PDB file of C-alpha atoms in Angstrom:
ATOM      1  CA  MET M  19      -5.098  10.733 -16.984  1.00 62.00           C
ATOM      2  CA  PRO M  20      -8.147  12.453 -15.469  1.00 70.00           C
ATOM      3  CA  ASP M  21      -9.188  11.385 -11.959  1.00 73.00           C
ATOM      4  CA  THR M  22      -6.137   9.145 -11.421  1.00 93.00           C
ATOM      5  CA  LEU M  23      -5.776  10.750  -7.985  1.00 98.00           C
ATOM      6  CA  LYS M  24      -9.483  10.700  -7.200  1.00 97.00           C
ATOM      7  CA  GLY M  25     -10.144   9.838  -3.563  1.00 97.00           C
ATOM      8  CA  ARG M  26      -6.626  10.851  -2.519  1.00 98.00           C
ATOM      9  CA  HIS M  27      -5.724  13.751  -0.243  1.00 99.00           C
ATOM     10  CA  VAL M  28      -2.564  15.568  -1.329  1.00 99.00           C
ATOM     11  CA  LEU M  29      -1.007  18.080   1.070  1.00 99.00           C
ATOM     12  CA  VAL M  30       1.420  20.618  -0.429  1.00 99.00           C
ATOM     13  CA  THR M  31       3.514  23.430   1.056  1.00 99.00           C
ATOM     14  CA  ALA M  32       4.693  26.339  -1.082  1.00 98.00           C
ATOM     15  CA  GLY M  33       6.365  29.720  -1.017  1.00 96.00           C
ATOM     16  CA  PRO M  34       8.677  31.239   1.585  1.00 97.00           C
ATOM     17  CA  THR M  35       8.155  31.761   5.282  1.00 98.00           C
ATOM     18  CA  ARG M  36       8.724  35.034   7.103  1.00 97.00           C
ATOM     19  CA  GLU M  37      10.337  35.185  10.527  1.00 96.00           C
ATOM     20  CA  PRO M  38       9.786  38.579  12.201  1.00 94.00           C
ATOM     21  CA  ILE M  39      12.688  40.604  13.546  1.00 93.00           C
ATOM     22  CA  ASP M  40      10.477  43.542  14.502  1.00 92.00           C
ATOM     23  CA  PRO M  41       7.132  44.883  13.207  1.00 93.00           C
ATOM     24  CA  VAL M  42       8.646  45.943   9.845  1.00 93.00           C
ATOM     25  CA  ARG M  43      11.590  43.574   9.233  1.00 92.00           C
ATOM     26  CA  PHE M  44      11.792  39.829   8.788  1.00 91.00           C
ATOM     27  CA  ILE M  45      14.002  36.944   7.632  1.00 92.00           C
ATOM     28  CA  SER M  46      12.819  35.333   4.393  1.00 93.00           C
ATOM     29  CA  ASN M  47      14.015  34.203   0.946  1.00 91.00           C
ATOM     30  CA  HIS M  48      13.347  34.613  -2.782  1.00 86.00           C
ATOM     31  CA  SER M  49      10.898  31.726  -3.244  1.00 90.00           C
ATOM     32  CA  SER M  50       7.974  32.790  -5.445  1.00 92.00           C
ATOM     33  CA  GLY M  51       5.771  29.790  -4.654  1.00 94.00           C
ATOM     34  CA  LYS M  52       5.197  29.142  -8.380  1.00 95.00           C
ATOM     35  CA  GLN M  53       6.360  25.524  -8.385  1.00 95.00           C
ATOM     36  CA  GLY M  54       4.370  24.551  -5.306  1.00 97.00           C
ATOM     37  CA  TYR M  55       1.227  26.246  -6.579  1.00 98.00           C
ATOM     38  CA  ALA M  56       1.638  24.495  -9.934  1.00 97.00           C
ATOM     39  CA  ILE M  57       1.984  21.115  -8.208  1.00 98.00           C
ATOM     40  CA  ALA M  58      -1.142  21.726  -6.139  1.00 99.00           C
ATOM     41  CA  ALA M  59      -3.086  22.628  -9.296  1.00 98.00           C
ATOM     42  CA  ALA M  60      -1.746  19.604 -11.200  1.00 98.00           C
ATOM     43  CA  CYS M  61      -2.772  17.188  -8.449  1.00 98.00           C
ATOM     44  CA  ALA M  62      -6.225  18.775  -8.287  1.00 98.00           C
ATOM     45  CA  ALA M  63      -6.524  18.367 -12.068  1.00 97.00           C
ATOM     46  CA  LEU M  64      -6.031  14.616 -11.574  1.00 98.00           C
ATOM     47  CA  GLY M  65      -8.927  14.486  -9.135  1.00 97.00           C
ATOM     48  CA  ALA M  66      -7.149  14.762  -5.790  1.00 98.00           C
ATOM     49  CA  ARG M  67      -8.451  16.705  -2.834  1.00 98.00           C
ATOM     50  CA  VAL M  68      -5.612  19.162  -2.345  1.00 99.00           C
ATOM     51  CA  THR M  69      -4.669  21.268   0.646  1.00 99.00           C
ATOM     52  CA  LEU M  70      -2.065  23.944  -0.064  1.00 99.00           C
ATOM     53  CA  VAL M  71      -0.279  25.531   2.908  1.00 99.00           C
ATOM     54  CA  ALA M  72       1.305  28.666   1.493  1.00 98.00           C
ATOM     55  CA  GLY M  73       3.658  31.306   2.757  1.00 98.00           C
ATOM     56  CA  PRO M  74       3.446  34.908   1.545  1.00 96.00           C
ATOM     57  CA  THR M  75       3.382  35.104  -2.279  1.00 97.00           C
ATOM     58  CA  ALA M  76       1.899  37.315  -4.990  1.00 95.00           C
ATOM     59  CA  LEU M  77      -0.010  34.375  -6.518  1.00 97.00           C
ATOM     60  CA  ASP M  78      -3.754  33.789  -6.730  1.00 97.00           C
ATOM     61  CA  ASP M  79      -5.087  30.714  -4.944  1.00 97.00           C
ATOM     62  CA  PRO M  80      -5.327  27.759  -7.368  1.00 96.00           C
ATOM     63  CA  ASP M  81      -8.831  26.793  -8.451  1.00 95.00           C
ATOM     64  CA  GLY M  82     -10.219  23.707  -6.755  1.00 96.00           C
ATOM     65  CA  VAL M  83      -7.605  23.768  -4.001  1.00 98.00           C
ATOM     66  CA  GLU M  84      -8.093  24.515  -0.297  1.00 99.00           C
ATOM     67  CA  THR M  85      -5.423  27.120   0.422  1.00 99.00           C
ATOM     68  CA  VAL M  86      -4.254  27.964   3.940  1.00 99.00           C
ATOM     69  CA  HIS M  87      -2.127  31.099   4.248  1.00 98.00           C
ATOM     70  CA  ILE M  88       0.602  31.300   6.893  1.00 98.00           C
ATOM     71  CA  GLU M  89       3.623  33.458   7.733  1.00 98.00           C
ATOM     72  CA  THR M  90       6.156  31.609   9.869  1.00 98.00           C
ATOM     73  CA  ALA M  91       7.686  28.133   9.852  1.00 98.00           C
ATOM     74  CA  ARG M  92       5.904  27.268  13.089  1.00 98.00           C
ATOM     75  CA  ASP M  93       2.622  28.427  11.559  1.00 98.00           C
ATOM     76  CA  MET M  94       3.307  26.209   8.551  1.00 98.00           C
ATOM     77  CA  LEU M  95       4.005  23.117  10.657  1.00 98.00           C
ATOM     78  CA  ALA M  96       0.830  23.687  12.678  1.00 98.00           C
ATOM     79  CA  ALA M  97      -1.242  24.056   9.490  1.00 99.00           C
ATOM     80  CA  VAL M  98       0.294  20.919   7.983  1.00 99.00           C
ATOM     81  CA  GLU M  99      -0.421  18.877  11.107  1.00 98.00           C
ATOM     82  CA  GLN M 100      -3.966  20.263  11.182  1.00 98.00           C
ATOM     83  CA  ALA M 101      -4.500  19.181   7.553  1.00 98.00           C
ATOM     84  CA  LEU M 102      -3.444  15.571   8.170  1.00 98.00           C
ATOM     85  CA  PRO M 103      -4.215  12.784   7.450  1.00 98.00           C
ATOM     86  CA  ALA M 104      -3.058  12.815   3.850  1.00 99.00           C
ATOM     87  CA  ASP M 105      -2.069  10.196   1.296  1.00 99.00           C
ATOM     88  CA  VAL M 106       0.753  12.356  -0.063  1.00 99.00           C
ATOM     89  CA  PHE M 107       2.787  15.171   1.484  1.00 99.00           C
ATOM     90  CA  ILE M 108       4.848  17.371  -0.860  1.00 99.00           C
ATOM     91  CA  ALA M 109       7.126  19.841   0.930  1.00 98.00           C
ATOM     92  CA  VAL M 110       7.914  22.421  -1.754  1.00 97.00           C
ATOM     93  CA  ALA M 111       8.100  25.484   0.528  1.00 97.00           C
ATOM     94  CA  ALA M 112      11.411  27.207   1.174  1.00 95.00           C
ATOM     95  CA  VAL M 113      11.172  27.285   4.954  1.00 96.00           C
ATOM     96  CA  ALA M 114      13.461  29.550   6.960  1.00 95.00           C
ATOM     97  CA  ASP M 115      15.910  27.420   8.935  1.00 93.00           C
ATOM     98  CA  TRP M 116      16.278  30.033  11.697  1.00 93.00           C
ATOM     99  CA  ARG M 117      14.193  32.694  13.394  1.00 95.00           C
ATOM    100  CA  PRO M 118      15.001  35.539  15.794  1.00 92.00           C
ATOM    101  CA  ALA M 119      14.845  34.269  19.344  1.00 93.00           C
ATOM    102  CA  GLN M 120      13.028  37.361  20.622  1.00 88.00           C
ATOM    103  CA  PRO M 121      11.262  39.422  17.939  1.00 90.00           C
ATOM    104  CA  SER M 122      10.939  43.025  19.042  1.00 87.00           C
ATOM    105  CA  ASP M 123       7.470  44.538  19.413  1.00 91.00           C
ATOM    106  CA  ARG M 124       8.979  47.901  18.449  1.00 88.00           C
ATOM    107  CA  LYS M 125      10.967  48.846  15.353  1.00 89.00           C
ATOM    108  CA  LEU M 126      14.651  48.382  16.100  1.00 82.00           C
ATOM    109  CA  LYS M 127      16.856  51.391  15.490  1.00 78.00           C
ATOM    110  CA  LEU M 128      19.328  50.917  12.674  1.00 73.00           C
ATOM    111  CA  ASP M 129      22.557  50.658  14.597  1.00 69.00           C
ATOM    112  CA  LYS M 130      25.217  48.023  14.973  1.00 59.00           C
ATOM    113  CA  ALA M 131      24.166  47.113  18.497  1.00 61.00           C
ATOM    114  CA  SER M 132      20.704  46.063  17.327  1.00 60.00           C
ATOM    115  CA  PHE M 133      21.743  43.763  14.481  1.00 62.00           C
ATOM    116  CA  SER M 134      25.374  42.682  14.939  1.00 67.00           C
ATOM    117  CA  SER M 135      24.429  39.994  17.477  1.00 75.00           C
ATOM    118  CA  LEU M 136      20.826  39.093  16.697  1.00 84.00           C
ATOM    119  CA  PRO M 137      20.179  35.819  18.583  1.00 90.00           C
ATOM    120  CA  LEU M 138      18.631  33.105  16.408  1.00 95.00           C
ATOM    121  CA  VAL M 139      16.959  29.797  17.214  1.00 96.00           C
ATOM    122  CA  GLU M 140      16.364  26.854  14.902  1.00 96.00           C
ATOM    123  CA  ASN M 141      12.962  26.407  13.307  1.00 97.00           C
ATOM    124  CA  PRO M 142      11.160  23.055  13.261  1.00 97.00           C
ATOM    125  CA  ASP M 143      12.104  20.800  10.352  1.00 97.00           C
ATOM    126  CA  ILE M 144       8.725  20.243   8.708  1.00 98.00           C
ATOM    127  CA  LEU M 145       9.821  17.642   6.160  1.00 98.00           C
ATOM    128  CA  LYS M 146      11.693  15.585   8.771  1.00 98.00           C
ATOM    129  CA  THR M 147       8.820  15.865  11.245  1.00 98.00           C
ATOM    130  CA  ILE M 148       6.286  14.461   8.794  1.00 98.00           C
ATOM    131  CA  SER M 149       8.702  11.882   7.327  1.00 98.00           C
ATOM    132  CA  GLN M 150       9.448  10.414  10.739  1.00 97.00           C
ATOM    133  CA  MET M 151       5.903  10.281  12.142  1.00 97.00           C
ATOM    134  CA  ASN M 152       5.223   7.020  13.947  1.00 92.00           C
ATOM    135  CA  ALA M 153       1.491   7.038  13.265  1.00 93.00           C
ATOM    136  CA  GLY M 154      -0.468   8.705  10.515  1.00 94.00           C
ATOM    137  CA  ARG M 155       2.509   9.246   8.229  1.00 98.00           C
ATOM    138  CA  PRO M 156       1.422   9.931   4.647  1.00 98.00           C
ATOM    139  CA  GLY M 157       2.111   6.975   2.380  1.00 97.00           C
ATOM    140  CA  LEU M 158       4.306   9.086   0.105  1.00 98.00           C
ATOM    141  CA  VAL M 159       6.421  11.955   1.455  1.00 99.00           C
ATOM    142  CA  ILE M 160       8.258  14.129  -1.063  1.00 99.00           C
ATOM    143  CA  GLY M 161      10.742  16.870  -0.270  1.00 98.00           C
ATOM    144  CA  PHE M 162      12.358  19.537  -2.409  1.00 95.00           C
ATOM    145  CA  ALA M 163      16.017  20.523  -2.367  1.00 91.00           C
ATOM    146  CA  ALA M 164      17.209  23.856  -3.747  1.00 82.00           C
ATOM    147  CA  GLU M 165      20.969  23.618  -4.283  1.00 81.00           C
ATOM    148  CA  THR M 166      23.665  25.687  -5.967  1.00 83.00           C
ATOM    149  CA  HIS M 167      26.221  22.897  -6.496  1.00 86.00           C
ATOM    150  CA  ASP M 168      26.636  19.097  -6.208  1.00 90.00           C
ATOM    151  CA  VAL M 169      22.880  18.770  -6.702  1.00 88.00           C
ATOM    152  CA  GLU M 170      22.616  14.984  -6.978  1.00 91.00           C
ATOM    153  CA  ALA M 171      24.938  14.156  -4.077  1.00 93.00           C
ATOM    154  CA  LEU M 172      23.291  16.658  -1.762  1.00 94.00           C
ATOM    155  CA  ALA M 173      19.794  15.492  -2.760  1.00 94.00           C
ATOM    156  CA  ILE M 174      20.637  11.838  -2.076  1.00 94.00           C
ATOM    157  CA  ALA M 175      22.066  12.801   1.316  1.00 95.00           C
ATOM    158  CA  LYS M 176      19.015  14.936   2.137  1.00 95.00           C
ATOM    159  CA  ARG M 177      16.580  12.132   1.314  1.00 96.00           C
ATOM    160  CA  ALA M 178      18.408   9.806   3.681  1.00 95.00           C
ATOM    161  CA  ARG M 179      18.758  12.437   6.408  1.00 96.00           C
ATOM    162  CA  LYS M 180      15.126  13.528   6.373  1.00 96.00           C
ATOM    163  CA  GLY M 181      13.642  10.058   5.970  1.00 97.00           C
ATOM    164  CA  CYS M 182      11.360  11.016   3.070  1.00 98.00           C
ATOM    165  CA  ASP M 183      10.559   8.788   0.093  1.00 98.00           C
ATOM    166  CA  TRP M 184      11.489  11.119  -2.768  1.00 98.00           C
ATOM    167  CA  ILE M 185      13.469  14.316  -3.206  1.00 97.00           C
ATOM    168  CA  VAL M 186      12.932  16.685  -6.123  1.00 97.00           C
ATOM    169  CA  ALA M 187      16.163  18.654  -6.449  1.00 93.00           C
ATOM    170  CA  ASN M 188      16.925  21.686  -8.531  1.00 86.00           C
ATOM    171  CA  ASP M 189      19.886  23.962  -9.187  1.00 80.00           C
ATOM    172  CA  VAL M 190      18.933  27.486  -8.121  1.00 77.00           C
ATOM    173  CA  SER M 191      22.239  29.104  -9.031  1.00 69.00           C
ATOM    174  CA  GLY M 192      20.623  30.592 -12.162  1.00 64.00           C
ATOM    175  CA  ASP M 193      17.163  32.052 -12.756  1.00 59.00           C
ATOM    176  CA  VAL M 194      14.993  29.260 -11.317  1.00 56.00           C
ATOM    177  CA  MET M 195      13.760  31.083  -8.201  1.00 60.00           C
ATOM    178  CA  GLY M 196      11.014  33.411  -9.331  1.00 58.00           C
ATOM    179  CA  GLY M 197      11.262  32.239 -12.943  1.00 70.00           C
ATOM    180  CA  ALA M 198       8.718  30.367 -15.030  1.00 76.00           C
ATOM    181  CA  GLU M 199      10.873  27.310 -15.758  1.00 84.00           C
ATOM    182  CA  ASN M 200      12.635  24.623 -13.785  1.00 83.00           C
ATOM    183  CA  ALA M 201      14.919  21.647 -14.359  1.00 84.00           C
ATOM    184  CA  VAL M 202      14.840  18.998 -11.662  1.00 92.00           C
ATOM    185  CA  LEU M 203      16.384  15.748 -10.534  1.00 94.00           C
ATOM    186  CA  LEU M 204      13.990  13.185  -9.023  1.00 96.00           C
ATOM    187  CA  VAL M 205      15.710  11.085  -6.360  1.00 96.00           C
ATOM    188  CA  THR M 206      13.906   7.983  -5.069  1.00 95.00           C
ATOM    189  CA  ARG M 207      14.910   4.954  -3.031  1.00 92.00           C
ATOM    190  CA  VAL M 208      16.005   3.153  -6.205  1.00 93.00           C
ATOM    191  CA  GLY M 209      17.894   5.852  -8.077  1.00 92.00           C
ATOM    192  CA  SER M 210      17.636   9.247  -9.710  1.00 93.00           C
ATOM    193  CA  GLU M 211      16.511  10.684 -13.014  1.00 92.00           C
ATOM    194  CA  ALA M 212      16.923  14.103 -14.582  1.00 92.00           C
ATOM    195  CA  TRP M 213      13.961  15.983 -16.033  1.00 93.00           C
ATOM    196  CA  GLU M 214      14.749  18.514 -18.725  1.00 89.00           C
ATOM    197  CA  ARG M 215      14.160  22.212 -18.174  1.00 91.00           C
ATOM    198  CA  ALA M 216      10.518  23.051 -18.798  1.00 92.00           C
ATOM    199  CA  GLU M 217       7.709  25.291 -17.651  1.00 94.00           C
ATOM    200  CA  LYS M 218       7.004  24.804 -13.951  1.00 94.00           C
ATOM    201  CA  SER M 219       3.466  23.755 -14.868  1.00 95.00           C
ATOM    202  CA  LYS M 220       4.877  20.922 -16.998  1.00 96.00           C
ATOM    203  CA  ILE M 221       7.223  19.802 -14.204  1.00 95.00           C
ATOM    204  CA  ALA M 222       4.194  19.820 -11.903  1.00 97.00           C
ATOM    205  CA  GLY M 223       2.204  17.663 -14.318  1.00 97.00           C
ATOM    206  CA  LEU M 224       5.036  15.149 -14.609  1.00 96.00           C
ATOM    207  CA  LEU M 225       5.318  14.907 -10.838  1.00 97.00           C
ATOM    208  CA  ALA M 226       1.551  14.530 -10.356  1.00 98.00           C
ATOM    209  CA  ALA M 227       1.488  11.724 -12.937  1.00 97.00           C
ATOM    210  CA  ARG M 228       4.427   9.981 -11.240  1.00 96.00           C
ATOM    211  CA  ILE M 229       2.665  10.244  -7.873  1.00 98.00           C
ATOM    212  CA  ALA M 230      -0.517   8.746  -9.328  1.00 97.00           C
ATOM    213  CA  SER M 231       1.422   5.793 -10.724  1.00 95.00           C
ATOM    214  CA  ALA M 232       3.176   5.205  -7.387  1.00 95.00           C
ATOM    215  CA  LEU M 233       0.056   5.004  -5.221  1.00 92.00           C
TER     216      LEU M 233
END
């Protein structure tokens, strides 16, 4: 299926975000970025022009992909909006839901007073923001859902709540985060289908092929 995405711009987010508490501490998560990077590479292999907006990872930039490196959720949203317009937006990144309201410019001393009541504010919802754009919305918006239970029900509810077209859901209660393999459930407007556990690169290829057939 070479060049089946030729002429299309695919915008992908990947990895975690980091929300600073002070100059040495931050709020983040265990996302390795492997699945998002693999999806970016798979779309590029089908001829797409791919922009990858990536949080901090230990991965090399994929060949043939324009990679933009960011730290925070607000940085990621700004980079995504800067990269638009796009034909497809795939929100794979594990974005921090909350950030410290007032990051300290000095290292906080390790005492209960500093951390027992750390004020937090909500981060922008990148998937919902792009899904609900009035003008310039990508034709296909895909979100990811990392769940530990009730995967299908929560994925269906998330797709409706965010307003995206598809949700790719996975159960992260085992070794998926940071691992080389994944098993996912694809939820669309017409139903859902389970994809067997496989290398993340294979999952990425299946998703890229499905995207090409949908456009």
